[in-house]
PDB file of C-alpha atoms in Angstrom:
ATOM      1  CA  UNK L 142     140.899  40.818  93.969  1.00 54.00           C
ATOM      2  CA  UNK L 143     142.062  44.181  94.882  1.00 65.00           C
ATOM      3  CA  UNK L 144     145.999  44.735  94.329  1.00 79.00           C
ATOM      4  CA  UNK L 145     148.028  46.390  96.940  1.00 86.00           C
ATOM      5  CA  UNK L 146     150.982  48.709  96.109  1.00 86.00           C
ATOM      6  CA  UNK L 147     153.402  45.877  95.979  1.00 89.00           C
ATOM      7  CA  UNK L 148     151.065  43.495  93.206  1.00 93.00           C
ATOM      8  CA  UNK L 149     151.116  46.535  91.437  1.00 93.00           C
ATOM      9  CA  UNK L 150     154.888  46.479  91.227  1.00 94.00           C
ATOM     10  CA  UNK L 151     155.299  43.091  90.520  1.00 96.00           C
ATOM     11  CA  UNK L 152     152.924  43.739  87.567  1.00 97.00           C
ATOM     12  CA  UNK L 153     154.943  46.857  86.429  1.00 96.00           C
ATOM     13  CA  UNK L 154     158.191  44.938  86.814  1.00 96.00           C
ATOM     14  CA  UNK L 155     157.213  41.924  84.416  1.00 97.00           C
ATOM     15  CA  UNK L 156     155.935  44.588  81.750  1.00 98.00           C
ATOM     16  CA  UNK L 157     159.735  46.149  81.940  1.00 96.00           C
ATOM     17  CA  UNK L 158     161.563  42.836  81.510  1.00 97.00           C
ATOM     18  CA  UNK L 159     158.893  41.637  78.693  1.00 96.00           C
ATOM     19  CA  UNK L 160     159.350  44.713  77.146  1.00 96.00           C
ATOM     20  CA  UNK L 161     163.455  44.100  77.452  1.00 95.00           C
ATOM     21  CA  UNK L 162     163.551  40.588  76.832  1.00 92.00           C
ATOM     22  CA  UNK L 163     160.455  39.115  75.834  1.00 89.00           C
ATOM     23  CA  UNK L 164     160.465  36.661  77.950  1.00 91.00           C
ATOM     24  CA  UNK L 165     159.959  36.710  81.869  1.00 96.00           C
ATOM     25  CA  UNK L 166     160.546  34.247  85.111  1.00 96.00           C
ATOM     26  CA  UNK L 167     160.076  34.330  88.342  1.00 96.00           C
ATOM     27  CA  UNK L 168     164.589  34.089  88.508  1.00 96.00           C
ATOM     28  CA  UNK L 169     164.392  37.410  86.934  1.00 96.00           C
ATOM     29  CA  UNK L 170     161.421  39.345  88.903  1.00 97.00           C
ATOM     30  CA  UNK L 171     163.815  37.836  91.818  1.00 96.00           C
ATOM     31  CA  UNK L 172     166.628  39.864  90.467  1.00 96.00           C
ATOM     32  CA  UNK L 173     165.142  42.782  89.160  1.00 96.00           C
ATOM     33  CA  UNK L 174     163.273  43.827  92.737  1.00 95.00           C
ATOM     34  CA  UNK L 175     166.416  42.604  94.310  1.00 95.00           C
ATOM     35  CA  UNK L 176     163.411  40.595  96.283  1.00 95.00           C
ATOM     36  CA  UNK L 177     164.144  36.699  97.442  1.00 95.00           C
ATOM     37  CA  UNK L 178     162.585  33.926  95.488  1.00 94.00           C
ATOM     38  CA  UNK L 179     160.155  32.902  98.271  1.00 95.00           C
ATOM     39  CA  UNK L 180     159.062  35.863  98.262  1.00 94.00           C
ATOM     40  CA  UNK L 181     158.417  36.775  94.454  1.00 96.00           C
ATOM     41  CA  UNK L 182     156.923  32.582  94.273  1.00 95.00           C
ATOM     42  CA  UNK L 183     154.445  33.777  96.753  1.00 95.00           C
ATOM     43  CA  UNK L 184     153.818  36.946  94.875  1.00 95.00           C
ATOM     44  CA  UNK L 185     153.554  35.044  92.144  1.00 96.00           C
ATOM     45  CA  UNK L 186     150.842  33.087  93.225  1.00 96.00           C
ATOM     46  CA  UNK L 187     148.837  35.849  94.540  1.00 95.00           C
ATOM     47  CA  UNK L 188     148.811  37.574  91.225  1.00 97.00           C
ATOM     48  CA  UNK L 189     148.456  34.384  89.046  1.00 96.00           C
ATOM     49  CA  UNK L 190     144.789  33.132  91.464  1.00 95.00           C
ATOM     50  CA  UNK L 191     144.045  36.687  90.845  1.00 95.00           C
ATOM     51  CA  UNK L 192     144.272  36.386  87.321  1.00 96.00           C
ATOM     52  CA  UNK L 193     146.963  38.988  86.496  1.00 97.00           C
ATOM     53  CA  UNK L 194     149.536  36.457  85.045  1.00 98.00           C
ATOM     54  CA  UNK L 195     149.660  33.278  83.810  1.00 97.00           C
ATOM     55  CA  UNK L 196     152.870  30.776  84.159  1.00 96.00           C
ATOM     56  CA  UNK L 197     153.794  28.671  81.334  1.00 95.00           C
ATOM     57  CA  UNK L 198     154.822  24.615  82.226  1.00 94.00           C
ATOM     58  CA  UNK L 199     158.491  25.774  81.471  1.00 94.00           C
ATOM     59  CA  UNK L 200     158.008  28.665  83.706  1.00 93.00           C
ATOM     60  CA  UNK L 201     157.717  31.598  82.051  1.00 97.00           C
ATOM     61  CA  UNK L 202     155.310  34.581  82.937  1.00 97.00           C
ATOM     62  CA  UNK L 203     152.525  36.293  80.637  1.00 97.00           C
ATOM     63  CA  UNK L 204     150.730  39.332  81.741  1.00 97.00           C
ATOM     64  CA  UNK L 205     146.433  38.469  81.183  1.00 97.00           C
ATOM     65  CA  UNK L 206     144.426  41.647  79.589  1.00 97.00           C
ATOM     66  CA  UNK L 207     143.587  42.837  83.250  1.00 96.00           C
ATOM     67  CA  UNK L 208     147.606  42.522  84.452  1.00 97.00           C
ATOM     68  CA  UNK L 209     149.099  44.296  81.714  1.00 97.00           C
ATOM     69  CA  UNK L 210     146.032  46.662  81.840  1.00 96.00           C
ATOM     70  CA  UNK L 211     146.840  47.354  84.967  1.00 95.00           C
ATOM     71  CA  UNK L 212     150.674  46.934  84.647  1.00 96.00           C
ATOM     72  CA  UNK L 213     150.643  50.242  81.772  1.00 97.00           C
ATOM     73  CA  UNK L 214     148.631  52.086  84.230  1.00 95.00           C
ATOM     74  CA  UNK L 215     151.115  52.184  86.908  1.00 95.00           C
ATOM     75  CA  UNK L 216     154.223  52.025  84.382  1.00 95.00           C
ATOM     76  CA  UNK L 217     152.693  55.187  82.599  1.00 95.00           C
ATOM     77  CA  UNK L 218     152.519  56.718  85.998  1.00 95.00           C
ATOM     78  CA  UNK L 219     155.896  56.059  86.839  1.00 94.00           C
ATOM     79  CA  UNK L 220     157.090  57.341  83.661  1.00 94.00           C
ATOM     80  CA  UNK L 221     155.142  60.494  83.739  1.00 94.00           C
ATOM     81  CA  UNK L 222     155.727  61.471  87.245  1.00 95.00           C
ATOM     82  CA  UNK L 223     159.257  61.177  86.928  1.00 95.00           C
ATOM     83  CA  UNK L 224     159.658  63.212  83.880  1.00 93.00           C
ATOM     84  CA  UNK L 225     157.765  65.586  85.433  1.00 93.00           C
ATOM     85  CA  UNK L 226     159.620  65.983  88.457  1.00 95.00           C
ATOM     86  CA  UNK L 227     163.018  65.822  86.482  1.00 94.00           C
ATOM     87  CA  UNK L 228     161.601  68.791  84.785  1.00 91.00           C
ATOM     88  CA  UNK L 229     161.249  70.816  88.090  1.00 92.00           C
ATOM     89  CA  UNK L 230     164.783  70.128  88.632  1.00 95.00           C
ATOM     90  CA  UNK L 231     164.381  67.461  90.989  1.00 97.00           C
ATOM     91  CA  UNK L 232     167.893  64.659  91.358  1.00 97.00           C
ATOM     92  CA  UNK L 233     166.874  62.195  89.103  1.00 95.00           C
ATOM     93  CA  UNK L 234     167.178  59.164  91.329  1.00 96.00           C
ATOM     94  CA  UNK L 235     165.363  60.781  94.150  1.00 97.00           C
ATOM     95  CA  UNK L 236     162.965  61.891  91.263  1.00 96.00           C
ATOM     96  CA  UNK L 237     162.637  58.145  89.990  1.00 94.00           C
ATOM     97  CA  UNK L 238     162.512  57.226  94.157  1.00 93.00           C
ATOM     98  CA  UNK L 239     159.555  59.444  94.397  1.00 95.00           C
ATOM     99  CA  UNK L 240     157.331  59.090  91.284  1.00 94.00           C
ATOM    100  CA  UNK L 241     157.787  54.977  92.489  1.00 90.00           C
ATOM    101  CA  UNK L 242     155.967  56.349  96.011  1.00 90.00           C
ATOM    102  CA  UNK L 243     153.726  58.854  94.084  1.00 93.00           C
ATOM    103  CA  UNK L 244     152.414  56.398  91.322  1.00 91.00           C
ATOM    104  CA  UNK L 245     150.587  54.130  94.334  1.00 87.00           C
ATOM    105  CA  UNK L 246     148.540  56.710  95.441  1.00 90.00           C
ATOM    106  CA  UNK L 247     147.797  59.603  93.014  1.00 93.00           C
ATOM    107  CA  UNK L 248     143.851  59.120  92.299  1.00 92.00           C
ATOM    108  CA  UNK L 249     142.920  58.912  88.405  1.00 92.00           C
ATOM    109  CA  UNK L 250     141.142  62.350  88.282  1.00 95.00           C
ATOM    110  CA  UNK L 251     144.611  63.985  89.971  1.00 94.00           C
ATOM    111  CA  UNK L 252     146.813  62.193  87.333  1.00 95.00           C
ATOM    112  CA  UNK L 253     144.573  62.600  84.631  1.00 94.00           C
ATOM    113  CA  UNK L 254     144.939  66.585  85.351  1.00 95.00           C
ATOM    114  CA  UNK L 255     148.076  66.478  86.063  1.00 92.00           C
ATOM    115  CA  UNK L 256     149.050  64.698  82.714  1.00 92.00           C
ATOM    116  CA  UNK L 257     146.368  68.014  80.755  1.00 92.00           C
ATOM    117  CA  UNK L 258     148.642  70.089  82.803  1.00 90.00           C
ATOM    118  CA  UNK L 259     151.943  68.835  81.300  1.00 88.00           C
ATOM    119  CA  UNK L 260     150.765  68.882  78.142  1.00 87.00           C
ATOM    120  CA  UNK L 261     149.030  72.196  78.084  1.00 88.00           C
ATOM    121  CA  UNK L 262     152.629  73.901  79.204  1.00 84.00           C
ATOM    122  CA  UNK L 263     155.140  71.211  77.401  1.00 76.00           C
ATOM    123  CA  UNK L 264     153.740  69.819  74.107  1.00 62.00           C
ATOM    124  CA  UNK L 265     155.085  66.240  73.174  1.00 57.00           C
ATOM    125  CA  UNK L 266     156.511  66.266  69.580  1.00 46.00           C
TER     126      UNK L 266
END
């Protein structure tokens, strides 16, 4: 199953709250994306025939290898493109806004050089 933009969100949201709380339902994706529950059951669904989560009897949600593979992809992304646009002086909300656009569609060569780029002229300490 290939994921569209929005799996891939769903995927990068549930890594955030895990990584918050520990624990994850579908009540807090819900809240999180600001998305109705019909909607984030049926995303749900999608992701968990796909085999990108699993649900728990009592509900709760557990990224599978491949989902939270996937899931640190597009969070590392998201995290990089941001910093990097904050960097050029961009608004950080419209920064944040457009590294959520940017992280969709960037190929892995582009990002990959983009990320020796960053490095190459900002060292991480």
């Amino acid at each position: 199953m290939h994921l569209q933009e929005s799996g891939e969100m769903y995927l990068e949201t549930i890594l955030i709250l895990h990584r918050k709380a520990g624990a994850v339902r579908s009540i807090d994706v819900s809240e999180y994306m600001n998305y109705s529950k019909p909607s984030v059951s049926r995303a749900i669904s999608l992701l968990k025939e796909g085999g990108y989560i699993t649900v728990q009897p009592d509900g709760y949600i557990q990224l599978t290898q491949t989902g939270l593979t996937v899931a640190e992809k597009i969070y590392e992304r998201h995290t990089t493109l941001t910093r990097f646009l904050e960097d050029l002086g961009v608004d950080p909300d419209v920064a944040t806004q457009d590294a959520c656009k940017m992280e969709h569609d960037i190929s892995d060569e582009s990002f990959q050089a983009l990320k020796a780029h960053i490095q190459a002229i900002k060292p991480q300490v």
